[in-house]
Short mmCIF file of C-alpha atoms in Angstrom, two decimals:
data_model
loop_
_atom_site.label_atom_id
_atom_site.label_comp_id
_atom_site.label_asym_id
_atom_site.label_seq_id
_atom_site.Cartn_x
_atom_site.Cartn_y
_atom_site.Cartn_z
CA GLU A 1 -0.21 0.14 0.02
CA MET A 2 1.40 3.28 -0.84
CA HIS A 3 1.27 6.42 1.63
CA SER A 4 1.54 10.04 0.75
CA TYR A 5 3.03 12.82 2.58
CA TYR A 6 2.45 16.24 2.79
CA SER A 7 5.40 19.05 3.35
CA VAL A 8 5.10 22.87 3.19
CA ARG A 9 7.91 22.69 0.44
CA PRO A 10 9.49 20.07 -1.60
CA ALA A 11 11.80 17.70 0.73
CA SER A 12 15.58 18.58 -0.89
CA THR A 13 17.03 15.50 1.47
CA MET A 14 15.65 12.14 2.90
CA SER A 15 17.33 9.55 5.19
CA ILE A 16 15.94 5.94 6.77
CA SER A 17 17.06 4.59 9.83
CA GLN A 18 17.72 1.41 10.93
CA ASN A 19 14.51 1.12 12.36
CA ASN A 20 12.56 2.57 9.41
CA MET A 21 12.33 6.08 10.79
CA LEU A 22 12.31 8.63 8.12
CA ALA A 23 13.80 12.13 8.21
CA MET A 24 12.82 14.59 5.63
CA GLY A 25 14.58 18.02 5.13
CA PHE A 26 12.97 21.28 3.41
CA GLY A 27 13.94 24.31 3.94
CA SER A 28 14.51 25.37 8.04
CA HIS A 29 12.56 22.08 8.53
CA VAL A 30 13.38 18.58 9.43
CA HIS A 31 10.30 15.88 10.30
CA ILE A 32 10.86 12.82 11.55
CA TRP A 33 8.11 10.31 10.67
CA LYS A 34 7.79 6.92 12.67
CA ASP A 35 6.24 3.42 10.60
CA ALA A 36 5.72 5.47 7.78
CA PHE A 37 6.22 2.68 5.66
CA THR A 38 3.84 0.32 7.45
CA VAL A 39 0.95 2.76 8.83
CA LYS A 40 -0.50 5.92 7.56
CA GLN A 41 0.98 8.50 10.40
CA LYS A 42 -1.18 11.37 10.53
CA ASP A 43 1.36 13.74 12.64
CA PRO A 44 5.05 13.46 12.48
CA TYR A 45 7.07 11.90 15.11
CA MET A 46 9.28 14.53 15.58
CA VAL A 47 9.90 18.05 14.25
CA HIS A 48 13.23 20.13 14.32
CA GLU A 49 13.58 23.50 13.41
CA ILE A 50 16.72 24.97 12.15
CA PRO A 51 15.85 29.14 12.06
CA GLY A 52 17.95 30.85 9.73
CA HIS A 53 19.05 27.58 7.91
CA ILE A 54 18.52 25.46 5.32
CA ALA A 55 18.87 21.69 5.63
CA ASN A 56 21.30 20.51 2.97
CA ARG A 57 21.43 16.99 3.78
CA VAL A 58 20.46 14.74 6.72
CA ARG A 59 21.66 11.09 7.92
CA PHE A 60 20.78 9.00 10.51
CA CYS A 61 23.65 7.40 12.46
CA PRO A 62 24.04 3.73 12.43
CA TYR A 63 23.78 2.30 15.68
CA GLU A 64 22.88 5.29 17.52
CA ASP A 65 19.54 7.45 18.31
CA ILE A 66 21.21 10.35 16.60
CA LEU A 67 20.63 12.55 13.53
CA GLY A 68 23.08 14.54 11.53
CA ILE A 69 21.78 17.59 9.78
CA SER A 70 23.91 19.51 7.06
CA THR A 71 22.85 23.25 6.84
CA SER A 72 23.71 25.82 5.03
CA LYS A 73 25.70 27.57 7.79
CA GLY A 74 26.88 24.63 9.53
CA PHE A 75 26.31 20.89 11.08
CA GLN A 76 23.74 20.16 13.73
CA THR A 77 22.82 16.85 15.19
CA ALA A 78 19.36 16.19 16.60
CA VAL A 79 18.49 13.22 19.23
CA VAL A 80 15.80 10.71 17.87
CA PRO A 81 14.82 7.90 20.54
CA GLY A 82 14.62 4.58 19.02
CA ALA A 83 16.41 5.44 15.71
CA GLY A 84 19.07 3.01 15.70
CA GLU A 85 19.45 -0.77 16.35
CA ALA A 86 20.14 -1.19 19.91
CA ASN A 87 21.21 -4.79 19.72
CA PHE A 88 23.67 -4.76 16.94
CA ASP A 89 25.41 -8.48 15.70
CA THR A 90 28.99 -8.02 16.46
CA PHE A 91 29.99 -10.81 13.39
CA GLU A 92 27.85 -8.48 10.69
CA ALA A 93 28.93 -5.33 11.75
CA ASN A 94 30.61 -4.15 15.36
CA PRO A 95 30.74 0.25 15.42
CA PHE A 96 33.22 -0.45 18.24
CA ALA A 97 35.69 -3.02 16.54
CA THR A 98 39.56 -2.35 16.74
CA THR A 99 41.84 -2.33 13.99
CA LYS A 100 42.46 -5.88 14.20
CA GLN A 101 38.83 -6.82 14.35
CA GLN A 102 38.18 -4.71 11.34
CA ARG A 103 41.20 -6.27 9.09
CA GLU A 104 39.79 -9.69 9.69
CA SER A 105 36.34 -8.88 8.93
CA LEU A 106 37.57 -7.34 5.56
CA VAL A 107 39.62 -10.73 4.92
CA HIS A 108 36.42 -12.64 5.77
CA ARG A 109 34.39 -10.64 3.69
CA LEU A 110 37.06 -10.83 0.62
CA LEU A 111 37.33 -14.87 1.29
CA GLU A 112 33.33 -15.08 1.21
CA LYS A 113 33.41 -13.43 -2.37
CA LEU A 114 35.44 -16.09 -3.61
CA SER A 115 33.75 -19.55 -4.79
CA PRO A 116 34.73 -22.73 -3.23
CA ASP A 117 36.33 -24.37 -6.46
CA MET A 118 38.92 -21.01 -6.41
CA ILE A 119 40.33 -22.11 -3.06
CA ALA A 120 39.83 -26.07 -3.00
CA ILE A 121 42.92 -28.38 -3.41
CA ASP A 122 43.76 -29.90 -6.49
CA SER A 123 43.86 -33.86 -5.66
CA HIS A 124 45.58 -34.26 -9.00
CA LEU A 125 48.43 -32.71 -7.91
CA VAL A 126 48.96 -33.63 -4.30
CA GLY A 127 50.72 -36.71 -3.78
CA LYS A 128 52.55 -36.83 -7.27
CA VAL A 129 56.27 -37.72 -7.89
CA ASP A 130 58.32 -34.96 -9.30
CA ALA A 131 58.78 -36.88 -12.83
CA ALA A 132 62.01 -34.01 -13.78
CA PRO A 133 65.36 -35.21 -14.41
CA ARG A 134 67.70 -35.43 -11.56
CA ALA A 135 69.83 -32.65 -13.21
CA VAL A 136 67.20 -30.39 -13.44
CA LEU A 137 66.25 -30.80 -9.98
CA ALA A 138 69.77 -30.49 -8.93
CA SER A 139 70.01 -27.21 -10.93
CA GLU A 140 66.91 -26.05 -9.49
CA ARG A 141 67.95 -26.48 -6.19
CA PHE A 142 71.35 -24.59 -6.65
CA GLU A 143 69.53 -21.90 -8.31
CA GLU A 144 67.21 -21.78 -5.30
CA GLU A 145 70.22 -21.95 -2.77
CA LYS A 146 72.10 -19.26 -4.80
CA ARG A 147 69.01 -17.06 -4.91
CA LYS A 148 68.70 -17.41 -0.92
CA ARG A 149 72.31 -16.67 -0.16
CA MET A 150 71.70 -13.48 -2.66
CA GLU A 151 68.65 -12.47 -0.20
CA ALA A 152 70.39 -13.13 3.05
CA LYS A 153 73.72 -11.07 1.89
CA ARG A 154 71.44 -8.41 0.83
CA ASN A 155 69.73 -8.34 3.82
CA LYS A 156 72.54 -8.51 6.00
CA LYS A 157 72.92 -5.22 7.76
CA GLN A 158 76.25 -3.93 8.99
CA LYS A 159 76.43 -2.10 12.30
CA ASN A 160 77.77 1.29 13.24
CA LYS A 161 81.79 1.72 13.54
CA GLN A 162 82.24 1.01 17.47
CA ARG A 163 84.99 0.42 19.84
CA GLY A 164 85.70 -2.94 21.83
CA ARG A 165 85.40 -6.93 20.35
CA ASN A 166 82.55 -6.48 17.96
CA SER A 167 83.98 -3.49 15.91
CA SER A 168 84.27 -4.04 12.13
CA SER A 169 87.66 -3.85 12.18
CA LYS A 170 88.15 -6.62 15.00
CA ARG A 171 85.81 -8.69 12.75
CA TRP A 172 87.97 -8.32 9.95
CA ARG A 173 91.01 -9.42 11.74
CA ARG A 174 89.68 -12.32 13.27
CA LYS A 175 88.21 -13.46 9.93
CA ARG A 176 91.85 -12.62 8.49
CA SER A 177 93.39 -14.74 10.90
CA ASN A 178 92.10 -18.25 9.74
CA VAL A 179 93.15 -17.18 6.22
CA MET A 180 96.80 -18.55 5.39
CA ASP A 181 98.38 -17.07 2.67
CA GLU A 182 102.01 -16.06 1.40
CA ARG A 183 101.77 -12.76 3.09
CA THR A 184 100.24 -14.03 6.38
CA ALA A 185 103.00 -16.86 6.82
CA ASN A 186 105.84 -14.13 6.29
CA ARG A 187 104.60 -11.99 8.66
CA ARG A 188 104.22 -15.16 11.51
CA ALA A 189 107.81 -16.08 10.55
CA LYS A 190 109.12 -12.28 11.18
CA ILE A 191 107.11 -12.48 14.09
CA SER A 192 108.04 -15.46 15.96
CA LYS A 193 111.85 -14.41 14.85
CA ILE A 194 111.51 -11.49 16.94
CA HIS A 195 109.85 -13.01 19.70
CA THR A 196 113.11 -15.85 19.57
CA ALA A 197 115.77 -12.78 19.44
CA ARG A 198 114.09 -11.08 22.54
CA GLU A 199 113.98 -14.34 24.33
CA ILE A 200 117.80 -15.16 23.73
CA GLU A 201 118.69 -11.42 24.98
CA ARG A 202 116.58 -11.42 28.23
CA ALA A 203 118.47 -14.86 29.01
CA ASN A 204 121.90 -13.43 28.23
CA GLU A 205 120.96 -10.33 30.55
CA LYS A 206 119.68 -12.85 33.23
CA ARG A 207 123.46 -14.87 32.57
CA LYS A 208 124.91 -11.63 32.75
CA ALA A 209 123.40 -10.29 36.32
CA LYS A 210 124.71 -13.76 37.43
CA GLY A 211 128.17 -13.39 36.25
CA LEU A 212 127.86 -16.33 34.01
CA PRO A 213 129.30 -15.88 30.19
CA ASN A 214 126.71 -16.01 27.53
CA ASP A 215 125.26 -19.04 25.91
CA SER A 216 127.76 -19.94 23.10
CA LEU A 217 124.87 -21.95 21.36
CA SER A 218 122.38 -18.99 21.47
CA ARG A 219 123.66 -17.87 17.74
CA PHE A 220 122.07 -21.47 16.62
CA LYS A 221 118.79 -20.47 17.78
CA THR A 222 118.22 -17.48 15.34
#
């Protein structure tokens, strides 16, 4: 059944609440009708006047008994008892949802749009043996390991220079000490020769302090 309602001026904006309340704005008047779609109403449920302003747009706030009115000079709100849904379903729409809950609900809505055959497991591929030759598998495994090493090297962060055991120069020296080449061998031989000469010199000084002659075989130790 169709119902008709009279207004002083043509309605410029309309809004319907969650409980089927109808708000109409025309000029400086805002009328709210209750149960306007089920039973013919004689008088509006509420009348909100905004003198000197023009109602440009009216909108009900979800899950709240509040009507927002945008006027030519600003914004106003009106309390409309019974306009919003009091007992809301948190699984459908939760106005107090946290950021994590909003993210999860978005993922669920996206998954519901997908058809089951798009996310089902292909039974023909599960449990099958890879028939590729061993050389191909070895090459693929080598390429995968190489790619992982490159990514690990790229993602490795160098620490800032600092003093102490973990400075960059100390780390380089520790790594260098494990590498044996001609330069390292010559360096170690020179250091050993210097230490031997110092030990002989100390021994001679001790013998001299005791009044003993120098060791005649000391010259063969160098």
